[in-house]
């Protein structure tokens, strides 16, 4: 086992996932949903805590897993969760009840993100998590950066596309979109960008004033 593989395994096994999130994860897998990993969830929780998030948007519910991690880091926040799969939204509601999250702290919207996001208020949120429809990731991130306040965070898990982004031979539409997103945000004066290789990968973008 390489040093990189050993480190990844250690990180994966070191994360202690709260019981309610572990139960949500098991249910998500039964539904065929693909929730974020515990390692990425823990990073999201820390980032939500760091910005003292009070208002969060997630695009794709992960059947409740990602929302629970975000609210773990931001216990005073209200989460808006968008998904076009009613079954996943129902699972998320159930997971939140199981975790004893007050109903007033979560709003679930059924529909395509491309239809919902344009109607949401600009610069009104602290965190936006983009985890749905990877073929539309660039569009969703653009919306996310519009929705977050200055200093707010846009999070994009799965951005390494299972190792495909690092392989120059891979040129499918989704891999190319992730690769372009990483390159463009690294060069943009409107964001500070960091890329974590933990779990399935996490692109972290902080909205800042144009520094040019």
PDB file of C-alpha atoms in Angstrom:
ATOM      1  CA  UNK A   1       0.000   0.000   0.000  1.00  0.00           C
ATOM      2  CA  UNK A   2       1.374   3.422  -0.974  1.00  0.00           C
ATOM      3  CA  UNK A   3       1.778   6.240   1.545  1.00  0.00           C
ATOM      4  CA  UNK A   4      -1.075   8.116  -0.161  1.00  0.00           C
ATOM      5  CA  UNK A   5      -3.381   5.097   0.074  1.00  0.00           C
ATOM      6  CA  UNK A   6      -2.419   4.530   3.706  1.00  0.00           C
ATOM      7  CA  UNK A   7      -3.174   8.158   4.566  1.00  0.00           C
ATOM      8  CA  UNK A   8      -6.540   8.020   2.777  1.00  0.00           C
ATOM      9  CA  UNK A   9      -7.470   4.840   4.632  1.00  0.00           C
ATOM     10  CA  UNK A  10      -6.429   6.311   7.977  1.00  0.00           C
ATOM     11  CA  UNK A  11      -8.500   9.455   7.405  1.00  0.00           C
ATOM     12  CA  UNK A  12     -11.485   7.391   6.292  1.00  0.00           C
ATOM     13  CA  UNK A  13     -11.345   5.171   9.374  1.00  0.00           C
ATOM     14  CA  UNK A  14     -10.577   8.001  11.815  1.00  0.00           C
ATOM     15  CA  UNK A  15     -13.833   9.891  11.230  1.00  0.00           C
ATOM     16  CA  UNK A  16     -16.496   9.097  13.813  1.00  0.00           C
ATOM     17  CA  UNK A  17     -19.894   9.621  12.221  1.00  0.00           C
ATOM     18  CA  UNK A  18     -22.770  10.446  14.579  1.00  0.00           C
ATOM     19  CA  UNK A  19     -25.339   7.667  14.851  1.00  0.00           C
ATOM     20  CA  UNK A  20     -28.154   9.668  13.236  1.00  0.00           C
ATOM     21  CA  UNK A  21     -25.993  10.429  10.203  1.00  0.00           C
ATOM     22  CA  UNK A  22     -24.871   6.806   9.968  1.00  0.00           C
ATOM     23  CA  UNK A  23     -28.522   5.717   9.917  1.00  0.00           C
ATOM     24  CA  UNK A  24     -29.292   8.303   7.230  1.00  0.00           C
ATOM     25  CA  UNK A  25     -26.355   6.971   5.207  1.00  0.00           C
ATOM     26  CA  UNK A  26     -27.645   3.402   5.420  1.00  0.00           C
ATOM     27  CA  UNK A  27     -31.086   4.522   4.240  1.00  0.00           C
ATOM     28  CA  UNK A  28     -29.547   6.554   1.421  1.00  0.00           C
ATOM     29  CA  UNK A  29     -27.715   3.492   0.152  1.00  0.00           C
ATOM     30  CA  UNK A  30     -30.944   1.497   0.231  1.00  0.00           C
ATOM     31  CA  UNK A  31     -32.502   4.152  -2.008  1.00  0.00           C
ATOM     32  CA  UNK A  32     -29.551   4.137  -4.395  1.00  0.00           C
ATOM     33  CA  UNK A  33     -28.545   7.667  -3.393  1.00  0.00           C
ATOM     34  CA  UNK A  34     -24.851   8.531  -3.171  1.00  0.00           C
ATOM     35  CA  UNK A  35     -24.307  10.691  -0.077  1.00  0.00           C
ATOM     36  CA  UNK A  36     -21.051  12.467   0.612  1.00  0.00           C
ATOM     37  CA  UNK A  37     -18.484  10.476   2.567  1.00  0.00           C
ATOM     38  CA  UNK A  38     -18.051  10.956   6.301  1.00  0.00           C
ATOM     39  CA  UNK A  39     -14.631  12.543   5.720  1.00  0.00           C
ATOM     40  CA  UNK A  40     -16.070  15.125   3.324  1.00  0.00           C
ATOM     41  CA  UNK A  41     -19.059  15.619   5.623  1.00  0.00           C
ATOM     42  CA  UNK A  42     -16.751  16.435   8.507  1.00  0.00           C
ATOM     43  CA  UNK A  43     -14.917  18.996   6.355  1.00  0.00           C
ATOM     44  CA  UNK A  44     -18.237  20.580   5.396  1.00  0.00           C
ATOM     45  CA  UNK A  45     -19.244  20.772   9.061  1.00  0.00           C
ATOM     46  CA  UNK A  46     -15.996  22.522   9.977  1.00  0.00           C
ATOM     47  CA  UNK A  47     -16.386  25.028   7.139  1.00  0.00           C
ATOM     48  CA  UNK A  48     -20.007  25.756   8.105  1.00  0.00           C
ATOM     49  CA  UNK A  49     -18.828  26.343  11.664  1.00  0.00           C
ATOM     50  CA  UNK A  50     -15.960  28.547  10.510  1.00  0.00           C
ATOM     51  CA  UNK A  51     -18.272  31.009   8.756  1.00  0.00           C
ATOM     52  CA  UNK A  52     -20.826  30.782  11.607  1.00  0.00           C
ATOM     53  CA  UNK A  53     -23.429  29.828   9.025  1.00  0.00           C
ATOM     54  CA  UNK A  54     -27.011  30.846   9.653  1.00  0.00           C
ATOM     55  CA  UNK A  55     -28.438  30.167   6.192  1.00  0.00           C
ATOM     56  CA  UNK A  56     -27.401  27.192   4.045  1.00  0.00           C
ATOM     57  CA  UNK A  57     -28.455  25.839   0.649  1.00  0.00           C
ATOM     58  CA  UNK A  58     -27.728  22.326  -0.552  1.00  0.00           C
ATOM     59  CA  UNK A  59     -28.326  21.224  -4.121  1.00  0.00           C
ATOM     60  CA  UNK A  60     -28.975  17.492  -3.829  1.00  0.00           C
ATOM     61  CA  UNK A  61     -30.117  16.087  -0.479  1.00  0.00           C
ATOM     62  CA  UNK A  62     -28.020  12.925  -0.302  1.00  0.00           C
ATOM     63  CA  UNK A  63     -31.118  11.591   1.504  1.00  0.00           C
ATOM     64  CA  UNK A  64     -30.240  13.807   4.475  1.00  0.00           C
ATOM     65  CA  UNK A  65     -26.577  12.972   5.022  1.00  0.00           C
ATOM     66  CA  UNK A  66     -25.017  16.202   3.751  1.00  0.00           C
ATOM     67  CA  UNK A  67     -27.624  18.370   5.454  1.00  0.00           C
ATOM     68  CA  UNK A  68     -27.042  16.696   8.807  1.00  0.00           C
ATOM     69  CA  UNK A  69     -23.296  17.223   8.528  1.00  0.00           C
ATOM     70  CA  UNK A  70     -23.760  20.896   7.616  1.00  0.00           C
ATOM     71  CA  UNK A  71     -26.153  21.503  10.506  1.00  0.00           C
ATOM     72  CA  UNK A  72     -23.775  19.698  12.853  1.00  0.00           C
ATOM     73  CA  UNK A  73     -21.292  22.461  12.133  1.00  0.00           C
ATOM     74  CA  UNK A  74     -23.912  25.213  12.169  1.00  0.00           C
ATOM     75  CA  UNK A  75     -26.397  24.420  14.957  1.00  0.00           C
ATOM     76  CA  UNK A  76     -28.219  27.751  14.535  1.00  0.00           C
ATOM     77  CA  UNK A  77     -28.563  27.581  10.760  1.00  0.00           C
ATOM     78  CA  UNK A  78     -31.603  27.062   8.566  1.00  0.00           C
ATOM     79  CA  UNK A  79     -31.055  24.657   5.669  1.00  0.00           C
ATOM     80  CA  UNK A  80     -32.771  24.842   2.288  1.00  0.00           C
ATOM     81  CA  UNK A  81     -32.459  21.513   0.470  1.00  0.00           C
ATOM     82  CA  UNK A  82     -33.259  21.184  -3.248  1.00  0.00           C
ATOM     83  CA  UNK A  83     -33.777  17.847  -4.996  1.00  0.00           C
ATOM     84  CA  UNK A  84     -35.863  16.563  -7.904  1.00  0.00           C
ATOM     85  CA  UNK A  85     -36.258  13.108  -6.312  1.00  0.00           C
ATOM     86  CA  UNK A  86     -39.280  13.126  -3.947  1.00  0.00           C
ATOM     87  CA  UNK A  87     -38.097   9.875  -2.365  1.00  0.00           C
ATOM     88  CA  UNK A  88     -34.764  11.422  -1.441  1.00  0.00           C
ATOM     89  CA  UNK A  89     -36.481  14.473   0.052  1.00  0.00           C
ATOM     90  CA  UNK A  90     -38.762  12.211   2.082  1.00  0.00           C
ATOM     91  CA  UNK A  91     -35.748  10.277   3.342  1.00  0.00           C
ATOM     92  CA  UNK A  92     -34.058  13.544   4.324  1.00  0.00           C
ATOM     93  CA  UNK A  93     -37.132  14.663   6.273  1.00  0.00           C
ATOM     94  CA  UNK A  94     -37.163  11.347   8.092  1.00  0.00           C
ATOM     95  CA  UNK A  95     -33.428  11.596   8.824  1.00  0.00           C
ATOM     96  CA  UNK A  96     -33.858  15.085  10.247  1.00  0.00           C
ATOM     97  CA  UNK A  97     -36.690  13.915  12.496  1.00  0.00           C
ATOM     98  CA  UNK A  98     -34.544  11.021  13.668  1.00  0.00           C
ATOM     99  CA  UNK A  99     -31.723  13.469  14.459  1.00  0.00           C
ATOM    100  CA  UNK A 100     -34.195  15.716  16.322  1.00  0.00           C
ATOM    101  CA  UNK A 101     -33.669  18.658  13.995  1.00  0.00           C
ATOM    102  CA  UNK A 102     -36.501  21.131  14.533  1.00  0.00           C
ATOM    103  CA  UNK A 103     -38.824  21.415  11.495  1.00  0.00           C
ATOM    104  CA  UNK A 104     -38.240  25.177  11.433  1.00  0.00           C
ATOM    105  CA  UNK A 105     -34.555  24.574  10.642  1.00  0.00           C
ATOM    106  CA  UNK A 106     -35.105  22.855   7.308  1.00  0.00           C
ATOM    107  CA  UNK A 107     -36.956  23.710   4.118  1.00  0.00           C
ATOM    108  CA  UNK A 108     -37.265  21.076   1.399  1.00  0.00           C
ATOM    109  CA  UNK A 109     -37.902  22.104  -2.206  1.00  0.00           C
ATOM    110  CA  UNK A 110     -38.855  19.548  -4.831  1.00  0.00           C
ATOM    111  CA  UNK A 111     -37.708  20.493  -8.300  1.00  0.00           C
ATOM    112  CA  UNK A 112     -34.785  20.882 -10.660  1.00  0.00           C
ATOM    113  CA  UNK A 113     -32.077  23.146  -9.308  1.00  0.00           C
ATOM    114  CA  UNK A 114     -31.861  24.935 -12.661  1.00  0.00           C
ATOM    115  CA  UNK A 115     -35.481  26.057 -12.147  1.00  0.00           C
ATOM    116  CA  UNK A 116     -35.246  26.840  -8.426  1.00  0.00           C
ATOM    117  CA  UNK A 117     -31.890  28.622  -8.092  1.00  0.00           C
ATOM    118  CA  UNK A 118     -32.640  31.632 -10.344  1.00  0.00           C
ATOM    119  CA  UNK A 119     -35.536  32.539  -8.031  1.00  0.00           C
ATOM    120  CA  UNK A 120     -33.421  32.594  -4.861  1.00  0.00           C
ATOM    121  CA  UNK A 121     -32.112  35.806  -3.309  1.00  0.00           C
ATOM    122  CA  UNK A 122     -28.648  37.043  -4.174  1.00  0.00           C
ATOM    123  CA  UNK A 123     -25.996  37.268  -1.419  1.00  0.00           C
ATOM    124  CA  UNK A 124     -28.452  35.835   1.120  1.00  0.00           C
ATOM    125  CA  UNK A 125     -26.675  32.638   2.200  1.00  0.00           C
ATOM    126  CA  UNK A 126     -23.539  31.660   4.070  1.00  0.00           C
ATOM    127  CA  UNK A 127     -22.917  28.233   2.536  1.00  0.00           C
ATOM    128  CA  UNK A 128     -24.018  26.554  -0.700  1.00  0.00           C
ATOM    129  CA  UNK A 129     -23.272  22.857  -1.261  1.00  0.00           C
ATOM    130  CA  UNK A 130     -23.411  21.691  -4.895  1.00  0.00           C
ATOM    131  CA  UNK A 131     -23.946  17.932  -5.099  1.00  0.00           C
ATOM    132  CA  UNK A 132     -26.342  17.155  -7.953  1.00  0.00           C
ATOM    133  CA  UNK A 133     -26.452  16.849 -11.736  1.00  0.00           C
ATOM    134  CA  UNK A 134     -22.669  16.874 -12.319  1.00  0.00           C
ATOM    135  CA  UNK A 135     -23.190  17.737 -15.973  1.00  0.00           C
ATOM    136  CA  UNK A 136     -24.527  21.108 -14.748  1.00  0.00           C
ATOM    137  CA  UNK A 137     -21.881  21.718 -12.084  1.00  0.00           C
ATOM    138  CA  UNK A 138     -20.475  24.900 -13.650  1.00  0.00           C
ATOM    139  CA  UNK A 139     -23.951  26.455 -13.899  1.00  0.00           C
ATOM    140  CA  UNK A 140     -24.800  25.470 -10.314  1.00  0.00           C
ATOM    141  CA  UNK A 141     -21.533  26.845  -8.935  1.00  0.00           C
ATOM    142  CA  UNK A 142     -22.166  30.142 -10.745  1.00  0.00           C
ATOM    143  CA  UNK A 143     -25.561  30.286  -9.027  1.00  0.00           C
ATOM    144  CA  UNK A 144     -23.947  29.342  -5.723  1.00  0.00           C
ATOM    145  CA  UNK A 145     -21.460  32.199  -5.949  1.00  0.00           C
ATOM    146  CA  UNK A 146     -24.328  34.565  -6.679  1.00  0.00           C
ATOM    147  CA  UNK A 147     -26.295  33.299  -3.684  1.00  0.00           C
ATOM    148  CA  UNK A 148     -23.559  33.473  -1.040  1.00  0.00           C
ATOM    149  CA  UNK A 149     -22.606  36.666   0.721  1.00  0.00           C
ATOM    150  CA  UNK A 150     -19.083  38.016   0.521  1.00  0.00           C
ATOM    151  CA  UNK A 151     -17.051  35.648   2.675  1.00  0.00           C
ATOM    152  CA  UNK A 152     -19.574  32.872   2.094  1.00  0.00           C
ATOM    153  CA  UNK A 153     -18.527  29.403   0.984  1.00  0.00           C
ATOM    154  CA  UNK A 154     -19.481  27.250  -2.008  1.00  0.00           C
ATOM    155  CA  UNK A 155     -18.622  23.563  -1.584  1.00  0.00           C
ATOM    156  CA  UNK A 156     -18.405  21.041  -4.423  1.00  0.00           C
ATOM    157  CA  UNK A 157     -17.858  17.397  -3.427  1.00  0.00           C
ATOM    158  CA  UNK A 158     -16.932  14.635  -5.902  1.00  0.00           C
ATOM    159  CA  UNK A 159     -14.922  17.161  -7.888  1.00  0.00           C
ATOM    160  CA  UNK A 160     -12.126  14.649  -8.529  1.00  0.00           C
ATOM    161  CA  UNK A 161     -14.628  12.400 -10.316  1.00  0.00           C
ATOM    162  CA  UNK A 162     -13.241   9.139  -8.951  1.00  0.00           C
ATOM    163  CA  UNK A 163      -9.713   9.917 -10.127  1.00  0.00           C
ATOM    164  CA  UNK A 164     -10.764  10.754 -13.672  1.00  0.00           C
ATOM    165  CA  UNK A 165     -10.007  14.480 -13.389  1.00  0.00           C
ATOM    166  CA  UNK A 166      -6.327  13.759 -12.739  1.00  0.00           C
ATOM    167  CA  UNK A 167      -6.121  11.479 -15.789  1.00  0.00           C
ATOM    168  CA  UNK A 168      -5.574  13.606 -18.932  1.00  0.00           C
ATOM    169  CA  UNK A 169      -6.832  10.745 -21.094  1.00  0.00           C
ATOM    170  CA  UNK A 170     -10.330  11.126 -19.639  1.00  0.00           C
ATOM    171  CA  UNK A 171     -12.325  13.633 -21.677  1.00  0.00           C
ATOM    172  CA  UNK A 172     -15.980  12.811 -21.038  1.00  0.00           C
ATOM    173  CA  UNK A 173     -18.324  15.753 -20.464  1.00  0.00           C
ATOM    174  CA  UNK A 174     -18.564  15.463 -16.667  1.00  0.00           C
ATOM    175  CA  UNK A 175     -14.826  15.020 -16.119  1.00  0.00           C
ATOM    176  CA  UNK A 176     -14.077  17.925 -18.451  1.00  0.00           C
ATOM    177  CA  UNK A 177     -16.588  20.112 -16.583  1.00  0.00           C
ATOM    178  CA  UNK A 178     -14.988  19.363 -13.217  1.00  0.00           C
ATOM    179  CA  UNK A 179     -11.512  19.946 -14.639  1.00  0.00           C
ATOM    180  CA  UNK A 180     -12.592  23.283 -16.145  1.00  0.00           C
ATOM    181  CA  UNK A 181     -14.270  24.314 -12.885  1.00  0.00           C
ATOM    182  CA  UNK A 182     -11.103  23.679 -10.895  1.00  0.00           C
ATOM    183  CA  UNK A 183      -8.917  25.561 -13.376  1.00  0.00           C
ATOM    184  CA  UNK A 184     -11.257  28.537 -13.746  1.00  0.00           C
ATOM    185  CA  UNK A 185     -11.818  29.022 -10.016  1.00  0.00           C
ATOM    186  CA  UNK A 186      -8.088  28.843  -9.313  1.00  0.00           C
ATOM    187  CA  UNK A 187      -7.630  31.787 -11.691  1.00  0.00           C
ATOM    188  CA  UNK A 188     -10.689  33.828 -10.721  1.00  0.00           C
ATOM    189  CA  UNK A 189     -10.182  37.077  -8.776  1.00  0.00           C
ATOM    190  CA  UNK A 190     -13.696  36.699  -7.345  1.00  0.00           C
ATOM    191  CA  UNK A 191     -12.957  33.629  -5.213  1.00  0.00           C
ATOM    192  CA  UNK A 192     -10.363  32.003  -3.027  1.00  0.00           C
ATOM    193  CA  UNK A 193     -10.208  28.349  -4.031  1.00  0.00           C
ATOM    194  CA  UNK A 194      -8.829  25.270  -2.297  1.00  0.00           C
ATOM    195  CA  UNK A 195      -8.991  21.656  -3.416  1.00  0.00           C
ATOM    196  CA  UNK A 196      -9.046  18.836  -0.875  1.00  0.00           C
ATOM    197  CA  UNK A 197      -8.263  15.258  -1.893  1.00  0.00           C
ATOM    198  CA  UNK A 198      -9.992  13.855   1.192  1.00  0.00           C
ATOM    199  CA  UNK A 199     -12.602  11.233   0.388  1.00  0.00           C
ATOM    200  CA  UNK A 200     -14.090  11.861  -3.040  1.00  0.00           C
ATOM    201  CA  UNK A 201     -12.559  15.330  -3.150  1.00  0.00           C
ATOM    202  CA  UNK A 202     -13.952  18.709  -2.122  1.00  0.00           C
ATOM    203  CA  UNK A 203     -13.578  22.019  -3.935  1.00  0.00           C
ATOM    204  CA  UNK A 204     -13.900  24.929  -1.493  1.00  0.00           C
ATOM    205  CA  UNK A 205     -14.652  28.411  -2.815  1.00  0.00           C
ATOM    206  CA  UNK A 206     -14.880  31.574  -0.733  1.00  0.00           C
ATOM    207  CA  UNK A 207     -16.570  34.577  -2.322  1.00  0.00           C
ATOM    208  CA  UNK A 208     -14.360  37.657  -2.028  1.00  0.00           C
ATOM    209  CA  UNK A 209     -14.331  41.189  -3.379  1.00  0.00           C
ATOM    210  CA  UNK A 210     -12.614  41.464  -6.764  1.00  0.00           C
ATOM    211  CA  UNK A 211      -8.942  41.941  -5.903  1.00  0.00           C
ATOM    212  CA  UNK A 212      -7.883  43.187  -9.367  1.00  0.00           C
TER     213      UNK A 212
END
